[in-house]
Short mmCIF file of C-alpha atoms and ligand atoms in Angstrom, two decimals:
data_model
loop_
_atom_site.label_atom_id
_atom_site.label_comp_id
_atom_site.label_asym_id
_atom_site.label_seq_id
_atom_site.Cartn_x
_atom_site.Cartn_y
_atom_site.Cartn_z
CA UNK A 869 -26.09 -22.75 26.85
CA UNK A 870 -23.75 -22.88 24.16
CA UNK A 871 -24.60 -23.06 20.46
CA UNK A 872 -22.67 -25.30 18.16
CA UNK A 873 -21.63 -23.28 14.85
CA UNK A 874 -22.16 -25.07 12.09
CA UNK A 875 -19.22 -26.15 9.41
CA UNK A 876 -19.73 -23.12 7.62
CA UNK A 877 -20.11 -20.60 10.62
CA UNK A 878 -16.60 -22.40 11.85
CA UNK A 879 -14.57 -22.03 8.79
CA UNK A 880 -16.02 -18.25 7.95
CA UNK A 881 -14.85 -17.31 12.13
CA UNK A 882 -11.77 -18.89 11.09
CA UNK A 883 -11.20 -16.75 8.12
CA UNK A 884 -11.98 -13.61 9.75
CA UNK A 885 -9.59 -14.43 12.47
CA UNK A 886 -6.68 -15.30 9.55
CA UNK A 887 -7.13 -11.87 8.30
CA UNK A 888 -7.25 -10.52 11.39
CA UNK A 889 -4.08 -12.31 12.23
CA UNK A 890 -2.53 -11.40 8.95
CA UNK A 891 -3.52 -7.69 9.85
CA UNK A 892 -1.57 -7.39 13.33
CA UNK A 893 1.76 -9.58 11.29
CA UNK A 894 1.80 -6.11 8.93
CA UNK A 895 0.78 -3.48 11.62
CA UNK A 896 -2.47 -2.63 9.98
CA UNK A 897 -5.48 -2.40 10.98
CA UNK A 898 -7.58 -5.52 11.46
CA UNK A 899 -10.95 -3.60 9.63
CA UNK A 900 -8.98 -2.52 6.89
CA UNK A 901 -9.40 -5.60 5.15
CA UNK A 902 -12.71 -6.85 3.95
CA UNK A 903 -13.53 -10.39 3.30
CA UNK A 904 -15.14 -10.90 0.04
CA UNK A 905 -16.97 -14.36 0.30
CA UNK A 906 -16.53 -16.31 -3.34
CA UNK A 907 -20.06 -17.95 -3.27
CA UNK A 908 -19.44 -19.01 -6.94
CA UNK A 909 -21.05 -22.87 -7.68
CA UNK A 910 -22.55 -22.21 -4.52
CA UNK A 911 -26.62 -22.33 -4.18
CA UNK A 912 -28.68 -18.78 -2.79
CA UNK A 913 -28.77 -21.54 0.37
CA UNK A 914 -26.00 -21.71 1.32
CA UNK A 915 -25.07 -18.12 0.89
CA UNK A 916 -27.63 -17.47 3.24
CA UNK A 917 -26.20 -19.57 5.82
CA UNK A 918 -22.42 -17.53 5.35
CA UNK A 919 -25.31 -13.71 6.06
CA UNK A 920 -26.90 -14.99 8.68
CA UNK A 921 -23.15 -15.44 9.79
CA UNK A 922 -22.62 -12.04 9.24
CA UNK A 923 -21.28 -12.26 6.02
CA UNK A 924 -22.10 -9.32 3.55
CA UNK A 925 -19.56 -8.82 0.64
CA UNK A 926 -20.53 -11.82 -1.75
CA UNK A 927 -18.60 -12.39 -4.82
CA UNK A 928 -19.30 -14.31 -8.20
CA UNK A 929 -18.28 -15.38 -11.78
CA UNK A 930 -20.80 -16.25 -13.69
CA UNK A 931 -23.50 -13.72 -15.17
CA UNK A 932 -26.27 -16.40 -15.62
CA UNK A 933 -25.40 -17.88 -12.06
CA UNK A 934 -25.15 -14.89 -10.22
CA UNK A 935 -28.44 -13.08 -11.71
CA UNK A 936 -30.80 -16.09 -11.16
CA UNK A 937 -28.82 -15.83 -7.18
CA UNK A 938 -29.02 -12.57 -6.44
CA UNK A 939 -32.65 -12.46 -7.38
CA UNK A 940 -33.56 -15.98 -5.23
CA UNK A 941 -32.19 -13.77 -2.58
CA UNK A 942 -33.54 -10.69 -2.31
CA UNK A 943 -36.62 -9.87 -0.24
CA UNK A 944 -35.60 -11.95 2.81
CA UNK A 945 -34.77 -10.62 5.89
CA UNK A 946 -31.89 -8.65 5.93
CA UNK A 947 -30.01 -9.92 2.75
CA UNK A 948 -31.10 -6.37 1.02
CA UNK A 949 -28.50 -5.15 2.77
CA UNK A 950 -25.69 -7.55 0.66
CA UNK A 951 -23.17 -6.16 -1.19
CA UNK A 952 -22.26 -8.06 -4.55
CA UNK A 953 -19.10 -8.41 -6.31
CA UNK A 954 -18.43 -9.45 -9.97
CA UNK A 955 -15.26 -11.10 -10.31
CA UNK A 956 -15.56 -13.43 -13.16
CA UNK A 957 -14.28 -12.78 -16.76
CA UNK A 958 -16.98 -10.11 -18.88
CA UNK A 959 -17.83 -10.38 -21.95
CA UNK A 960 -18.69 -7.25 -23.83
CA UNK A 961 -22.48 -8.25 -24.82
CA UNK A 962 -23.45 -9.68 -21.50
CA UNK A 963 -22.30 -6.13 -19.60
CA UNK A 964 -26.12 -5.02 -19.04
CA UNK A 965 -27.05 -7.43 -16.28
CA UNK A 966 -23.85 -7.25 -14.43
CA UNK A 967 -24.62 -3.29 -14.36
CA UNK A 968 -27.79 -4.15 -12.97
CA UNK A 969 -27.11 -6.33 -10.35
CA UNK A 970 -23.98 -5.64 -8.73
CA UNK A 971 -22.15 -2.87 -6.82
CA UNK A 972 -18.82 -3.77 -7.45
CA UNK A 973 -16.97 -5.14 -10.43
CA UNK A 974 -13.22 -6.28 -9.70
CA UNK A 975 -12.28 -7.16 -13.70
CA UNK A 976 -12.51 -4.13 -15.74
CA UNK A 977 -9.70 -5.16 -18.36
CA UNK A 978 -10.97 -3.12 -21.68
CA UNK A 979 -12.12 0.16 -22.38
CA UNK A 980 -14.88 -0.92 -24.40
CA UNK A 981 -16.56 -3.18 -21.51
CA UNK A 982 -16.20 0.09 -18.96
CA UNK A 983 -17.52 2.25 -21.55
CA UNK A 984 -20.97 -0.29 -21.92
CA UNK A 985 -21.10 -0.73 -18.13
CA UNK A 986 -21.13 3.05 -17.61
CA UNK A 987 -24.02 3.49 -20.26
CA UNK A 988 -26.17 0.34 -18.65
CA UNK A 989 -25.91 1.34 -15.29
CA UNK A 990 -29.82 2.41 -14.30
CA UNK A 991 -29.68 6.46 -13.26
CA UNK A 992 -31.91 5.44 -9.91
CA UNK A 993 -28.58 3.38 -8.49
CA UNK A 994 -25.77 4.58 -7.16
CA UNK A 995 -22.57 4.61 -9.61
CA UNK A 996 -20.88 1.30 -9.83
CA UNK A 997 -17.68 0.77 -8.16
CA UNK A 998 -15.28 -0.53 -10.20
CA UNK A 999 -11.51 -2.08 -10.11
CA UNK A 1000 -8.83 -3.08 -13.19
CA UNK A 1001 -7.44 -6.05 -13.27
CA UNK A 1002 -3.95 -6.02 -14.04
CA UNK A 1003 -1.69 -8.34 -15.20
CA UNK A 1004 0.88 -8.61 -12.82
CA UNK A 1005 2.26 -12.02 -13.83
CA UNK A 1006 3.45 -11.87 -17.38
CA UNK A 1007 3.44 -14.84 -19.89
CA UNK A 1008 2.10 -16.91 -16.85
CA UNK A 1009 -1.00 -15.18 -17.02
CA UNK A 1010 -3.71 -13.87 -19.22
CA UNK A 1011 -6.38 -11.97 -17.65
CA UNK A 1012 -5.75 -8.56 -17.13
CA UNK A 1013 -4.40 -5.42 -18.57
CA UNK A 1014 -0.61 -4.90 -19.16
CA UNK A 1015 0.80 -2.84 -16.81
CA UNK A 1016 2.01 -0.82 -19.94
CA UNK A 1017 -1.23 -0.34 -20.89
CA UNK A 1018 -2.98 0.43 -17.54
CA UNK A 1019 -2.54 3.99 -17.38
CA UNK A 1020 -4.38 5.00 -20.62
CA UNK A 1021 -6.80 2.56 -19.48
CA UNK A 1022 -7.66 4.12 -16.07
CA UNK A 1023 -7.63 7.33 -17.75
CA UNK A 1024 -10.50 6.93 -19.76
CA UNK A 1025 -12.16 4.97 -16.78
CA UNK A 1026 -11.97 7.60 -14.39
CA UNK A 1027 -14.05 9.56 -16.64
CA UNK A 1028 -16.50 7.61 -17.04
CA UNK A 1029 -20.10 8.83 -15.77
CA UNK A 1030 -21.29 6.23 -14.46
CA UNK A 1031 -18.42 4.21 -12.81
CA UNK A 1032 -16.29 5.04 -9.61
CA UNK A 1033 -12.64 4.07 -9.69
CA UNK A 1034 -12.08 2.50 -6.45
CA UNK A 1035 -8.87 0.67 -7.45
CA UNK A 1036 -7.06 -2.25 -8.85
CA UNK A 1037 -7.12 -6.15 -9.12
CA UNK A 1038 -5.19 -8.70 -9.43
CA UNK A 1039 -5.08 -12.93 -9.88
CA UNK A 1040 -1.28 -13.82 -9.82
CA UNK A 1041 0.10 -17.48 -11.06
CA UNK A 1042 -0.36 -19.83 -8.38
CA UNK A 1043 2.92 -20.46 -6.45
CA UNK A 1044 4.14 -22.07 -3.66
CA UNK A 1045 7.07 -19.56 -3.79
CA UNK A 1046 6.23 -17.19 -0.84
CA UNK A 1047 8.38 -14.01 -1.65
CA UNK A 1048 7.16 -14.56 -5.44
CA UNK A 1049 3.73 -13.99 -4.35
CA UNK A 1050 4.62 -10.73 -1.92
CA UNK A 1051 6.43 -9.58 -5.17
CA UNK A 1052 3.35 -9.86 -7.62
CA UNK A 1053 0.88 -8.37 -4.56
CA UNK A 1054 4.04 -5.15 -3.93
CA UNK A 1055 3.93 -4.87 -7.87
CA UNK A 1056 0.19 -4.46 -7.90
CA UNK A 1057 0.23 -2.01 -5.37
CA UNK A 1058 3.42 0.11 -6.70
CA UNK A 1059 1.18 0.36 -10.07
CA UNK A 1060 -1.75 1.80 -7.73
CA UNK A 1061 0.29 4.20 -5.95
CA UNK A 1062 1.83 5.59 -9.18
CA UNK A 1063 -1.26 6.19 -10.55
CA UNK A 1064 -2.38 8.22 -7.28
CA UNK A 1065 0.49 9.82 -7.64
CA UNK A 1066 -0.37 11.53 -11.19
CA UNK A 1067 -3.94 11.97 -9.65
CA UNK A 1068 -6.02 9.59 -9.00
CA UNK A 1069 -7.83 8.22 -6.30
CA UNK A 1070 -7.60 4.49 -5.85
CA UNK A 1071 -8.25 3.09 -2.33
CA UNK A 1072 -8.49 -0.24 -3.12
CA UNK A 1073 -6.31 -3.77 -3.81
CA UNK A 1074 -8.49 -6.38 -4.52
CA UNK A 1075 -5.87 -9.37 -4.17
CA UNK A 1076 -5.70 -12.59 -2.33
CA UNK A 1077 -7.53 -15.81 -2.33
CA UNK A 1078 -7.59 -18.73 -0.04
CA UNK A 1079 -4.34 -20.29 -0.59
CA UNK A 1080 -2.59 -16.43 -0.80
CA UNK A 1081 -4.13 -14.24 1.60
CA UNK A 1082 -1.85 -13.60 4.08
CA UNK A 1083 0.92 -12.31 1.32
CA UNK A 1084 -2.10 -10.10 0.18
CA UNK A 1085 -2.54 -8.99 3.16
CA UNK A 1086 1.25 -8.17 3.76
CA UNK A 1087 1.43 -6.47 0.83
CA UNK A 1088 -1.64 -4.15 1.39
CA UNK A 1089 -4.58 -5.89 0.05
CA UNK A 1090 -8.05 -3.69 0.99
CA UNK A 1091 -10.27 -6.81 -0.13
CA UNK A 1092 -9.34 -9.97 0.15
CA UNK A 1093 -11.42 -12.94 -2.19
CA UNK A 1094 -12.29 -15.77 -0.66
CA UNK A 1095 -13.65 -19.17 -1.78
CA UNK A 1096 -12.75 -22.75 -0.92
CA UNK A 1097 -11.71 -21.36 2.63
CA UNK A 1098 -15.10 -20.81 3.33
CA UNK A 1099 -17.20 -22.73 1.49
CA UNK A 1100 -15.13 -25.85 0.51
CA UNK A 1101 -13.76 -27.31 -2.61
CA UNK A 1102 -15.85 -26.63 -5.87
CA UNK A 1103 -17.27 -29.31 -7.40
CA UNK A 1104 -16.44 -27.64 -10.64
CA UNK A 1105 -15.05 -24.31 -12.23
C1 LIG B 2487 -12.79 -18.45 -7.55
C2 LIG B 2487 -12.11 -17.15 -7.34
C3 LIG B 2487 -11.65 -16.76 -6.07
C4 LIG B 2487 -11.71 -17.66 -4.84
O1 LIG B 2487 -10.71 -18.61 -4.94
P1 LIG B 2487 -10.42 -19.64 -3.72
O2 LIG B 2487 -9.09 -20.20 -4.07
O3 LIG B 2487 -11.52 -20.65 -3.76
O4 LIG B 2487 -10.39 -18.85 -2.47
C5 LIG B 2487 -11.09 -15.50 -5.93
N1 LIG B 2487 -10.98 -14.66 -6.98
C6 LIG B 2487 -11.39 -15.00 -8.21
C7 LIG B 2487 -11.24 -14.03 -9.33
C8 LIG B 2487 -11.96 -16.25 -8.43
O5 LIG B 2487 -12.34 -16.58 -9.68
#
């Protein structure tokens, strides 16, 4: 007997085998890229439909959003075991909940916000691991630090109790312009290497969504972030 996926089970197999894909095109390996589902606008039902899928790396924007999520889910079977990632903008007074509730946070761009998510993050959970966004798209862009600015700023990070600094992340312009793209992803991961370089420890790229994954991937991307791939077009945000 075979079992009809549904839409969603379809277009997450068909992600995983795009990465996979995009994996053997750069000679890497195809687990060394983890898909980071963008369940953002999304209800807790439908992101159980992507982990009973398989699906565990969930990611989300909004504090208010993700909190009241993450909580419808927890306590059913198996979806203990997710692993959620922050990716949205953060404010510096709404820090406390994100500390609580997630395990990764992709979009440390100030000192100040590390600083309060170190302090907030509850001594019984493991620390939180944590990636800077960069800038790597100039005046088209403004989220993220400048590169000029990212070394102090994953100084102080590093030292940070609390936090673990697994690496950095990036949300280029949109383009259409395929070498542009590889050149924003190579810049992000120059910047990454140079700072292992004068000793630290960054195994991560967080860079890529759906319409730029493969040039992610080219480029080195560890996790990619994917939305409207998976789940369809947003209704809004
Ligand atoms: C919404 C969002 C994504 C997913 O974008 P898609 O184009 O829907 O894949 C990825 N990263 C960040 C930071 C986002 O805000």
């Amino acid at each position: 007997m075979t079992i009809t996926p549904s839409p969603l089970q379809a277009r997450l197999a068909a992600v995983n085998e795009r990465i996979a894909a995009a994996c053997v095109r750069a000679g890497r390996e195809p687990g060394s890229v983890t898909l980071v589902a963008v369940s953002k606008t999304f209800p807790a039902q439908v992101v159980r439909g992507a982990a009973a899928a398989g699906q565990r790396h969930f990611g989300e924007n909004y504090v208010q959003e993700s909190v009241e999520k993450i909580a419808e889910m927890s306590g059913n079977d198996g979806v203990d075991s997710l692993i959620w990632h922050f990716i949205g903008p953060i404010q510096s007074n709404k820090t406390r909940p994100i500390a609580q509730n997630f395990q990764w946070v992709h979009t440390i761009d100030r000192e100040k916000v590390a600083r309060r998510l170190s302090e907030q993050r509850e001594a019984r959970l493991p620390a939180l691991q944590v990636c800077i966004e960069v800038n790597v798209s100039g005046e088209a862009s403004k989220s993220g630090v400048n590169p000029e600015e990212l070394q102090a700023l994953a100084d102080a990070v590093a030292t940070l109790p609390r936090l673990r600094l697994r690496g950095l992340m990036a949300i280029p312009e949109p383009t259409t312009d395929e070498a542009l793209a590889r050149r924003r992803f190579a810049r992000l991961r120059e910047l990454r290497d140079a700072l292992n370089g004068r000793g630290h420890r960054m195994d991560t790229l967080s860079m890529g969504m759906s319409a730029d994954m493969d040039a992610a991937i080219a480029e080195g991307a560890t996790l990619v972030r994917i939305g409207t791939a998976i789940f369809g077009e947003r209704k809004h945000a």
